[in-house]
XYZ file of C-alpha atoms in Angstrom:
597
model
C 42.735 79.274 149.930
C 44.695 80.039 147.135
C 42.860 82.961 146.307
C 42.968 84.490 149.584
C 46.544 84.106 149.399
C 46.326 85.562 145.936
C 44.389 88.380 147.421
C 46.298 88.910 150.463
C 49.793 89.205 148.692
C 47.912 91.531 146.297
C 47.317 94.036 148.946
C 51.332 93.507 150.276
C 52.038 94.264 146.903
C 50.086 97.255 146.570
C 50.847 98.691 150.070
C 55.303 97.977 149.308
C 54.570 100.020 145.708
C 52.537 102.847 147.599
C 55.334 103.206 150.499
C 57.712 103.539 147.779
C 56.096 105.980 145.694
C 55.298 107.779 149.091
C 59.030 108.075 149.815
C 59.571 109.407 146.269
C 57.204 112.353 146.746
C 58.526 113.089 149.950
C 61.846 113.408 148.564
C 60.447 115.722 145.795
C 58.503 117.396 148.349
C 61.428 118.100 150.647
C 63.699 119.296 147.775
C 60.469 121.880 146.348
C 59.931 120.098 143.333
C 62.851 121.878 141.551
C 62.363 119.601 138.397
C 59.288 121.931 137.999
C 61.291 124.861 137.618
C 64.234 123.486 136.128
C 63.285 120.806 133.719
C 67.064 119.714 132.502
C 66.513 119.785 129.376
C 63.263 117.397 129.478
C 62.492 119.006 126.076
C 59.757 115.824 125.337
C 57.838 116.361 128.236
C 57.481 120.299 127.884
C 56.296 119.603 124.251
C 54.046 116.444 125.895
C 52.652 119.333 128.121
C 52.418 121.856 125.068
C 50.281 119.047 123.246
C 48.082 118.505 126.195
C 47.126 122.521 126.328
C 46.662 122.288 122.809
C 43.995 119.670 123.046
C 42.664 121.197 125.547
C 42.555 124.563 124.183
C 40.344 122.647 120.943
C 42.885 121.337 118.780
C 41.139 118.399 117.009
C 41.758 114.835 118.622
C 43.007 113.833 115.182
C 45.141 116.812 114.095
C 48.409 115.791 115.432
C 49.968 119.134 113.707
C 52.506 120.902 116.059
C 51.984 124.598 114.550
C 53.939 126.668 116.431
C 57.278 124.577 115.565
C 58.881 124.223 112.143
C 58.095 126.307 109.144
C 54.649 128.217 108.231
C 51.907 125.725 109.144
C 54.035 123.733 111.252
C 54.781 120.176 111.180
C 52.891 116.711 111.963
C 54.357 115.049 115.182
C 54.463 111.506 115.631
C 53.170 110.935 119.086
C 49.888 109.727 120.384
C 46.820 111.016 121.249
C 46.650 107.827 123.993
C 48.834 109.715 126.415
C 47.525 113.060 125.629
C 43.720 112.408 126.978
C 44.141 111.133 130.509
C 46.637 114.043 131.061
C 43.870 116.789 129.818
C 41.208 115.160 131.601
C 43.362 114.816 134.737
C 44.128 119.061 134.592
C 40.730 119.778 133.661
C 39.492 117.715 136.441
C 41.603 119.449 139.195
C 41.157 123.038 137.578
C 37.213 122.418 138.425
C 38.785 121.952 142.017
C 41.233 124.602 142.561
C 39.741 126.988 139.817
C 42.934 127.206 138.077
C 44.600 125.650 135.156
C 47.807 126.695 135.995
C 47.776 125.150 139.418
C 46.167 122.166 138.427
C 49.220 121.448 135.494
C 51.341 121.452 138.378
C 49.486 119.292 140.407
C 49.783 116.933 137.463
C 53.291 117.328 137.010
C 53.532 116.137 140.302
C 50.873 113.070 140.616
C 51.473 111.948 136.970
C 54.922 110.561 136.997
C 54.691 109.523 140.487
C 51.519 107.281 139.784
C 53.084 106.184 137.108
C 56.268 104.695 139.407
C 53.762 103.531 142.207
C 52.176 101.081 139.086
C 55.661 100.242 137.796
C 57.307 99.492 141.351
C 53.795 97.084 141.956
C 54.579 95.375 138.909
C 58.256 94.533 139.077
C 57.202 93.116 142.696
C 55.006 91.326 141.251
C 57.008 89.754 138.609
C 59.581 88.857 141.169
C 57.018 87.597 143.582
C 56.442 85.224 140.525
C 59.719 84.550 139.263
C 61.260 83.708 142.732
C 58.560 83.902 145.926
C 57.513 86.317 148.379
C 61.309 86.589 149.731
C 61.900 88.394 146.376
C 59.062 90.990 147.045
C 61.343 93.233 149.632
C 64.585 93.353 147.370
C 62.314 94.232 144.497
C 60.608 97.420 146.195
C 63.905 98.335 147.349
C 66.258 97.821 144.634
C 63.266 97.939 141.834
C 62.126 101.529 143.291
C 65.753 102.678 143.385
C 66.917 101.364 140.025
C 63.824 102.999 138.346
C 64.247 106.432 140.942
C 67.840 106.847 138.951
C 66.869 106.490 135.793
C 65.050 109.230 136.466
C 61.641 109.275 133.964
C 59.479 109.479 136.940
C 60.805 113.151 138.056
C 57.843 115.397 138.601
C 57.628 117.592 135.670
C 57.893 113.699 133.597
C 54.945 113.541 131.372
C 56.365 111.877 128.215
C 56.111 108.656 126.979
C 58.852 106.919 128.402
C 57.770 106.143 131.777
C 54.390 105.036 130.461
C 55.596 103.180 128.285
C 57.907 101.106 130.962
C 55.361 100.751 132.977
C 52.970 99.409 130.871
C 55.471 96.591 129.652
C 56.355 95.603 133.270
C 52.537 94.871 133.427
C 52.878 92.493 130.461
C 55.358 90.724 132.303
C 54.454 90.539 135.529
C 50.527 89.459 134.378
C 52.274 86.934 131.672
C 54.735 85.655 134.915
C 51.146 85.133 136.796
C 48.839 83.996 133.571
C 48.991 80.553 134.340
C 47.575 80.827 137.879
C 45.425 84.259 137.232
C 42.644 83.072 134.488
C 42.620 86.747 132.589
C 46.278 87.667 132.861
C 47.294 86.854 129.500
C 44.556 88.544 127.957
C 45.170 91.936 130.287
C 49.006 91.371 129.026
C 48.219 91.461 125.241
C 46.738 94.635 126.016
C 49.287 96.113 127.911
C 51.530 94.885 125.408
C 50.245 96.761 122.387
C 48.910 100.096 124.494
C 52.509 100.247 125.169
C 53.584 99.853 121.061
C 50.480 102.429 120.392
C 52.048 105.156 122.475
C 55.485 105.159 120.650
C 57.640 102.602 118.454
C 60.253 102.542 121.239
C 58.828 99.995 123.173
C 58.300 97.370 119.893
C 61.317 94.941 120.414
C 59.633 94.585 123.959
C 56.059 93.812 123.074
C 57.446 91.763 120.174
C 59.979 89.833 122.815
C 56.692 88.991 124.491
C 54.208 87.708 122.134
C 57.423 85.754 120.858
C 58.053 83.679 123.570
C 54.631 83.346 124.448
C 54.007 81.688 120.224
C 57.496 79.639 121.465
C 56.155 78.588 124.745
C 52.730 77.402 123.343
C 54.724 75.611 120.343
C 56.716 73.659 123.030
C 54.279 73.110 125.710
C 51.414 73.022 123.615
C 48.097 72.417 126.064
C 49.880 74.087 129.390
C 50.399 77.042 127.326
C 47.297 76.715 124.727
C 44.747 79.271 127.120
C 47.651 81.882 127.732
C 48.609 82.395 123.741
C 44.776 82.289 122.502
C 43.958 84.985 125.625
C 47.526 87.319 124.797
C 46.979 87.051 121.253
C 43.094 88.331 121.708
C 44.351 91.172 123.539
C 46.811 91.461 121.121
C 44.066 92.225 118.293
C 41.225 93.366 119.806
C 43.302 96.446 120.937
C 45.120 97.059 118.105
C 41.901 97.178 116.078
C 40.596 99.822 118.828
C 43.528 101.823 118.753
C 43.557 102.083 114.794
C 40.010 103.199 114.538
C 40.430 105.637 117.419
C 43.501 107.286 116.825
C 44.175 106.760 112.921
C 41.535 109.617 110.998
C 39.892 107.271 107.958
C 41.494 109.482 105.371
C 44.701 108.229 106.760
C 43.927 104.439 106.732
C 45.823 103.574 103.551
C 49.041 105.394 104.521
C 51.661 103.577 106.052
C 54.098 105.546 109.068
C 56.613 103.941 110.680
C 57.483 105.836 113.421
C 53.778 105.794 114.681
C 50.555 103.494 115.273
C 49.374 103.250 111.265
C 48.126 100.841 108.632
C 51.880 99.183 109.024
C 51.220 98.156 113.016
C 47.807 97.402 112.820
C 48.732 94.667 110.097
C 51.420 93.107 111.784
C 49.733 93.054 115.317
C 46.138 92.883 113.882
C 47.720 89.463 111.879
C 49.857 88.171 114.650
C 47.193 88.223 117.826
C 44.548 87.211 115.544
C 46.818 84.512 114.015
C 47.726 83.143 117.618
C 44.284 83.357 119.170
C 43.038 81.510 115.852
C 46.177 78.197 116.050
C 45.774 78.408 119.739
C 41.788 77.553 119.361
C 41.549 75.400 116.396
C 42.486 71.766 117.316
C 43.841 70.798 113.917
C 46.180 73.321 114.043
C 47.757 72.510 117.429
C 47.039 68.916 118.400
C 50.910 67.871 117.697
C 53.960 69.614 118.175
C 54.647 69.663 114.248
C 51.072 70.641 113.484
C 52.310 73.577 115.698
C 55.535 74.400 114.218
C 53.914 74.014 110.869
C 51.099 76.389 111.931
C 53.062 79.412 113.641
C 56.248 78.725 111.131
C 53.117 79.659 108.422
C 51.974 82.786 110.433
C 55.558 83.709 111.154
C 55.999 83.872 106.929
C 52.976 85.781 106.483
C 54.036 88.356 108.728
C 57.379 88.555 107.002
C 56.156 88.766 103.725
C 53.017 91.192 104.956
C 55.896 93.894 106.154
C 58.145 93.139 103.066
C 56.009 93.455 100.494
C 53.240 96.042 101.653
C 56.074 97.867 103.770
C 59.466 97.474 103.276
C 60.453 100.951 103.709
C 59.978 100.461 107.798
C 62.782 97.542 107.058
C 65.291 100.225 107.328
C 67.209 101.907 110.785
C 64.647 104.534 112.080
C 66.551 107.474 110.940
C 68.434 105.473 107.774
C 66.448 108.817 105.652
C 67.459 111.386 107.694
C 68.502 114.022 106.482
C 72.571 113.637 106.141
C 72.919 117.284 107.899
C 70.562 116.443 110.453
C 72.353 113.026 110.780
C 75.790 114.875 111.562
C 74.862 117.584 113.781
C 71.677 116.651 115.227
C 71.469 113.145 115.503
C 75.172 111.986 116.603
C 74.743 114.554 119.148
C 71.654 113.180 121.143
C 73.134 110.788 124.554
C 70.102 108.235 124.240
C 70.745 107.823 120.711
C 74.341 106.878 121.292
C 75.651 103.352 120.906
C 77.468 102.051 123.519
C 80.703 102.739 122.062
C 80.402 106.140 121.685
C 78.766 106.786 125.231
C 82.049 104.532 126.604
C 84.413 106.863 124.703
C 82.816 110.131 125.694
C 81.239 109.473 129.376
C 82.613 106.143 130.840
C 81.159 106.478 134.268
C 77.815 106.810 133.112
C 78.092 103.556 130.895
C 79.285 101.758 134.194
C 76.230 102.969 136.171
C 73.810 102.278 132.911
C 75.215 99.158 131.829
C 76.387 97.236 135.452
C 73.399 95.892 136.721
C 71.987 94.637 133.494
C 75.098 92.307 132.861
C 75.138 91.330 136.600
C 71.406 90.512 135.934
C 72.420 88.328 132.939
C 75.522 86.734 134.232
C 73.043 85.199 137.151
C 70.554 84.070 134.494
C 73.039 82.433 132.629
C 73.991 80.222 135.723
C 70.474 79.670 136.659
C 70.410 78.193 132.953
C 73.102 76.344 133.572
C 72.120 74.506 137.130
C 69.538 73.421 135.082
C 66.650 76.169 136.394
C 65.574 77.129 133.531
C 61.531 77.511 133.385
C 59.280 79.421 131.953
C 59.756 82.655 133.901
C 63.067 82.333 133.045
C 62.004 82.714 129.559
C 60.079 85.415 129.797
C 62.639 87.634 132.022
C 65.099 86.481 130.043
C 64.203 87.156 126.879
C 63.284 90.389 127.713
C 66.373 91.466 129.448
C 68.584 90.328 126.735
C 66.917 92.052 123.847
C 66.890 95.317 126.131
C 70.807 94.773 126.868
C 70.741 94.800 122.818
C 68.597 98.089 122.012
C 70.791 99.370 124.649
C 74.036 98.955 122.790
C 72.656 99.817 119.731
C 70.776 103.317 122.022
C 71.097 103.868 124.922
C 67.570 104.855 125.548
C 67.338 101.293 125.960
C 68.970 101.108 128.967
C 66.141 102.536 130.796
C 64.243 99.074 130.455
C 67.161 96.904 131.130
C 67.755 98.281 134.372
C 64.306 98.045 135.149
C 64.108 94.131 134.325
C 67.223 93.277 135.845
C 65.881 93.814 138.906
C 63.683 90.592 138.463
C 66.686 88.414 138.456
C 68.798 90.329 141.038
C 65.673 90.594 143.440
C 65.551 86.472 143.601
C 69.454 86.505 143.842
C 69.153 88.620 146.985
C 66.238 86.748 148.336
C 68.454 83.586 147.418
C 70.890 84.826 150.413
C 68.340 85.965 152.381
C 67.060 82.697 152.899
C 70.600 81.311 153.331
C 71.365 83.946 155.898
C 68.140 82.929 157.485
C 69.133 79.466 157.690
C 72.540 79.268 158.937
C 73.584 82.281 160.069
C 77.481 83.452 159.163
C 79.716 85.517 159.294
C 79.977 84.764 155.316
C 76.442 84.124 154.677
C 75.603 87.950 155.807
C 78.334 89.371 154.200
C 77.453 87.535 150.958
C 73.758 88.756 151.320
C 75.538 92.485 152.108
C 77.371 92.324 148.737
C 74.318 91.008 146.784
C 72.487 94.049 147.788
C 74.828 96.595 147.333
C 75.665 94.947 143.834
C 72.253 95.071 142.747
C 71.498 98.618 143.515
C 72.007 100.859 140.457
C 72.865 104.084 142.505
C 75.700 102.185 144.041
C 77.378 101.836 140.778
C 77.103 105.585 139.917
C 78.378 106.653 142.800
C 81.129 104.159 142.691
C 81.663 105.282 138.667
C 81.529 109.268 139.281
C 83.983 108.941 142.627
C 86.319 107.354 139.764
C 85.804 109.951 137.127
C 86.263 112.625 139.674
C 89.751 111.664 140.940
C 90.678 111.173 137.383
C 89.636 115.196 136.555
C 90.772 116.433 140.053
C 91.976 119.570 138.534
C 88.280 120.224 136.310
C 87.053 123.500 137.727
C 83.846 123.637 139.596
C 80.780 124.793 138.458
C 78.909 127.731 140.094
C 74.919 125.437 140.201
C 73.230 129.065 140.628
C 74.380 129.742 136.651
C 71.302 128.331 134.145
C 74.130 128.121 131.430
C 72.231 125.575 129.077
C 69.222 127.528 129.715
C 66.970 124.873 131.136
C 65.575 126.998 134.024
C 62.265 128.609 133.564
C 63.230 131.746 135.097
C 65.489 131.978 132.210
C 62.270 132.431 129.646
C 60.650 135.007 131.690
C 61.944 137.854 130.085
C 61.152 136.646 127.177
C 57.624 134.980 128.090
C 56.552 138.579 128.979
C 57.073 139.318 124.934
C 54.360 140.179 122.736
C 53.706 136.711 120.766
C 56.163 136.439 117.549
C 58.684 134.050 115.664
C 61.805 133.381 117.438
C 65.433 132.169 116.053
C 67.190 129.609 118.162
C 68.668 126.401 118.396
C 66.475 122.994 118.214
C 67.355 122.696 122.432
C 65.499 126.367 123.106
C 62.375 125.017 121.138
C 60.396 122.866 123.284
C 60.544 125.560 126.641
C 60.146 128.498 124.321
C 56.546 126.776 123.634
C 55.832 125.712 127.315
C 57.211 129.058 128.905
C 55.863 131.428 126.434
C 53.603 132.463 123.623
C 56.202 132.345 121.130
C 56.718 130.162 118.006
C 60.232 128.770 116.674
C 61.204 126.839 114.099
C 63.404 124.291 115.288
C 62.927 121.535 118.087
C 64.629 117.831 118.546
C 62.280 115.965 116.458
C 62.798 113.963 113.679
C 59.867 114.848 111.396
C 60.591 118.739 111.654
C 63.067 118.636 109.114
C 62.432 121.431 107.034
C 62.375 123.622 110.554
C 65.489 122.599 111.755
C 67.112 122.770 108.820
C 66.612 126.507 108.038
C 67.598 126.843 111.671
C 71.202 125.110 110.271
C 71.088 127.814 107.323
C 71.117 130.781 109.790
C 73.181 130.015 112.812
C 75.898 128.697 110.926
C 75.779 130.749 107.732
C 76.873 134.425 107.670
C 75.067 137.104 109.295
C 73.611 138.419 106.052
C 72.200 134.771 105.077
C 70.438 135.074 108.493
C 69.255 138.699 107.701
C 67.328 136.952 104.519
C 66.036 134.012 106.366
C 64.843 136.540 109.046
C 63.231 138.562 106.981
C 61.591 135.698 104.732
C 60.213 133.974 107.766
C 59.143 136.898 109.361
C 61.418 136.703 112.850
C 60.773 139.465 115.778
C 63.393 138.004 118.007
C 66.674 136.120 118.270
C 67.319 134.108 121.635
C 71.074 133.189 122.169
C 71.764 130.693 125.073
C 76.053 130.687 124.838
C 76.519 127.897 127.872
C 74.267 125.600 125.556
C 75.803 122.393 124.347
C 74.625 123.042 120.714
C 75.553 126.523 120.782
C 78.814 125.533 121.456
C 78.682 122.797 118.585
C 77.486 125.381 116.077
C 80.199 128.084 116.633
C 83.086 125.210 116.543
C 81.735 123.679 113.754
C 80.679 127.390 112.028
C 83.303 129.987 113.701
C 82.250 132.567 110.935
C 78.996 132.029 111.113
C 76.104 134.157 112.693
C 76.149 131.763 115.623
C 79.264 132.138 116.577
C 79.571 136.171 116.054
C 76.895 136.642 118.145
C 78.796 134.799 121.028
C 81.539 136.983 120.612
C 79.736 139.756 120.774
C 79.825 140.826 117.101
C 75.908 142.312 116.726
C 74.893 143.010 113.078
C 73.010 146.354 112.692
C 69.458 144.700 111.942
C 69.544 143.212 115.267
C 69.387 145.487 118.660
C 70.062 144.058 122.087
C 67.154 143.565 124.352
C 68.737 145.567 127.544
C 67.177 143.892 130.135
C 68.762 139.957 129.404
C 72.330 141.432 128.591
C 74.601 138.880 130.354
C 71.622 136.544 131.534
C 71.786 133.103 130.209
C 69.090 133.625 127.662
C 69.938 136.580 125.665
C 67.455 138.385 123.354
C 68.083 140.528 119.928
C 65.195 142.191 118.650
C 64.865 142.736 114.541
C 64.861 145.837 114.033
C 61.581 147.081 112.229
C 63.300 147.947 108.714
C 66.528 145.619 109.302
């Protein structure tokens, strides 16, 4: 019986996630997919797609080089080849059904991101079907597919890490939520766990939250929780080892990265599933509660002293060596790098609609704590949700998780007063359940946040939406797509759509490893014209692309007003430059080098 039931609320499950990723295409559908033409500024997921063709196009599954950013020869980027596979396979496979590549990349824009919200809406209902019933499964498709709708990583046209990544660490929770009913759970969620640490370092405080708790819940509850860590901590290693061999070339074994899946991962993961899945299994190690303390306290010390004596350098912040110029004008400049601080100085509304429903979320696990509710769910969700409140004061990046988990504990708060409405219907029991809903939806407190904002700058002009002014339109790279293929000068935004939109190579992009690239980019825009007349012709540069209603343009001619930058927004043209007539007053405008400067 239990298993039909299992089965049964499986299919629920499934069909709630589908309806909701249904309604999200629909939307797109309705509203032509503009995303497609007009990426925002989604500069990751035009380089993801610029990877992808480069696979495809015979780049080597281990050469990770990027060479058509950065200097000569380009630069190594830090991503994974993980993400990069299933995407080329998925366009070559619907190329051999429409007959073009083109098409099918769209078609992928499309279907990508939104599979990848149908899996991550299924798995938040099923962690809340888990933490609090099947009167928790409605709230979470509704407010679980609108809290993950506005944070807005499942846009078509979304092929970067990020949503992968989320989704991938909702499965660890929902199957770790389930593991002690659902026999290989725990070993699907120590999978999950490190695929999702193999695709980027963003997601490590997450997978490490996890296989914490789950050493902490087997330390405390010893034989109830004995199967779950030796199954997590076997998916754990067996993975990692996989992942290693697959996507590390075995010249590169020795060297340690921190910013990527290396020698430095492997050993802490490889040691800590392996070292779980070994005290889980061996009955002299876990028979007592101290012979369990003693045993993961041990592994706990070998891990420390594994990462701070083989490699202490990934001890430090991830950008601590940075280049200082970078630091100033690149870095502080980036919104989901910004602390929490800076985004509630600069753009209060939005840290209202980021930050509200997390802190709800944690305020209602706090009391569940303190009736006295507290299980092992509860330690799980909240575990998770705290550390990602954390990341997300530190970066606000990290907000995109929180939101997501805090729909756990705000789904079983509405289905709380649901039940009570149910009951005993009132006039206050319905309005209660009315304000848990609207309280818990993430939109609601954006809205609310922006109408604030607005009456507070009731005198800001209005914007004319038809102008591209940052340049994030594709229409605005046509001109210059229809170029013959050369090295162009422009700011680290321009780089990413310059390589998706045209055959062109730049030198700077908004990546932390392409420091020599951006850096030279710093020495021409914001020295003098003639130190960009020597750079030019050093580097051999055919074109100049100025975007003036871009953000970093802007930076760069406050922060340079006498530099090259900024003379070219006032319309000061040196004599080794010539304008390219067609793109005069269009966002993106071009300046040819002129053949003997």
């Amino acid at each position: 019986m239990g298993t039909a039931r299992g089965t049964s609320s499986g299919k629920a499950d499934i069909a709630f996630a589908l309806l909701a990723a249904l309604l999200l295409l629909a939307l797109n559908a309705h509203a032509g997919f503009p995303q497609l033409a007009n990426p925002a500024g989604d500069n990751d997921s035009l380089l993801q797609l610029v990877e992808v063709r480069d696979l495809m196009g015979g780049q080597g599954w281990f050469d990770l080089h990027q060479y058509r950013m950065g200097l000569e020869g380009g630069f190594v980027m830090h991503w994974s080849r993980l993400l990069d596979a299933p995407q080329a396979l998925a366009i070559l496979a619907v190329s051999a059904l429409t007959g073009s590549i083109a098409l099918a990349e769209q078609i992928v824009q499309i279907l990508w991101p939104t599979l990848q919200f149908w899996l991550a809406v299924f798995f938040i209902i099923r962690a809340a079907r888990a933490f609090a019933g099947p009167h928790a499964v409605l709230p979470a498709a509704v407010v679980g597919g609108a809290a993950l709708y506005y944070i807005g990583i499942f846009s078509p046209g979304a092929l970067d890490h990020h949503n992968v990544q989320l989704m991938l660490t909702l499965a660890s929770l929902a199957l770790l939520l389930e593991a002690p009913t659902r026999r290989p759970a725990a070993l699907v969620a120590g999978i999950c766990a490190t695929l999702t640490l193999s695709i980027g370092m963003e997601s490590a405080p997450y997978a490490g939250t996890l296989g914490a708790v789950v050493a902490l819940l087997f330390l405390v509850k010893g034989d109830g929780e004995r199967l779950i860590a030796r199954d997590f901590g076997l998916g754990v290693a067996g993975v990692s080892a996989l992942v290693f061999v697959t996507t590390v070339p075995m010249s590169s074994w020795g060297q340690a990265q921190c910013d990527t899946f290396s020698i430095v991962q492997f050993a802490v993961t490889g040691l800590a599933g392996a070292g779980l899945a070994i005290i889980s299994s061996w009955k002299a190690a876990n028979a007592t509660l101290a012979r369990r303390l003693i045993s993961l306290g041990l592994l706990a010390v070998a891990l420390a002293l594994v990462v701070m004596l083989l490699f202490p350098q990934c001890l430090a912040a991830p950008y601590a060596h940075l280049d200082p110029r970078l630091q100033q004008m690149w870095l502080g400049y980036i919104e989901e790098a910004q602390s929490i601080v800076q985004l509630v100085s600069d753009d209060p509304a939005r840290a209202v609609a980021r930050f509200a429903t997390p802190l709800v979320a944690i305020v209602l696990m706090a009391l569940r704590f303190g009736h006295g509710g507290w299980r092992r769910q509860e330690s799980l969700v909240g575990a998770l949700l705290v550390v990602a409140v954390l990341v997300s004061a530190w970066e606000v990046r990290g907000s995109t998780f929180s939101i997501a988990f805090a729909v756990i504990p705000l789904s079983a708060w509405i289905a709380k007063w649901r039940q009570r409405a149910e009951a005993s219907p009132s006039s206050g029991s319905v309005l209660r359940m009315a304000a848990a809903w609207l309280i818990s939806v993430n939109s609601i407190w954006s809205g609310a946040a922006e109408a604030a904002s607005s009456a507070f700058e009731a005198g800001a002009p209005v914007k004319d939406a038809s102008i591209d002014a940052p340049c994030n339109s594709k229409a605005s790279f046509a001109a210059l797509g229809a170029m013959a293929p050369t090295t162009v000068l422009a700011i680290s935004n321009l780089g990413s759509p310059i390589l998706a939109f045209t055959g062109h190579r730049v030198f700077a992009g908004p990546y932390h490893r392409n420091v020599a690239g951006n850096l030279l980019v710093f020495d021409a825009l914001l020295g003098f014209a003639a130190d960009a007349k020597t750079i030019v012709e050093s580097h051999h540069v055919g074109l100049v692309a100025l975007c003036p209603g871009n953000t970093e343009s802007r930076l760069f001619a406050a922060r340079a007003p006498d530099g090259f930058l900024a003379g070219l927004m006032r319309g000061s043209v040196p004599d080794w430059l010539e304008p390219v007539a067609e793109t005069r007053g269009a966002p993106l405008e071009l300046y040819r080098v002129r053949p003997n400067g």
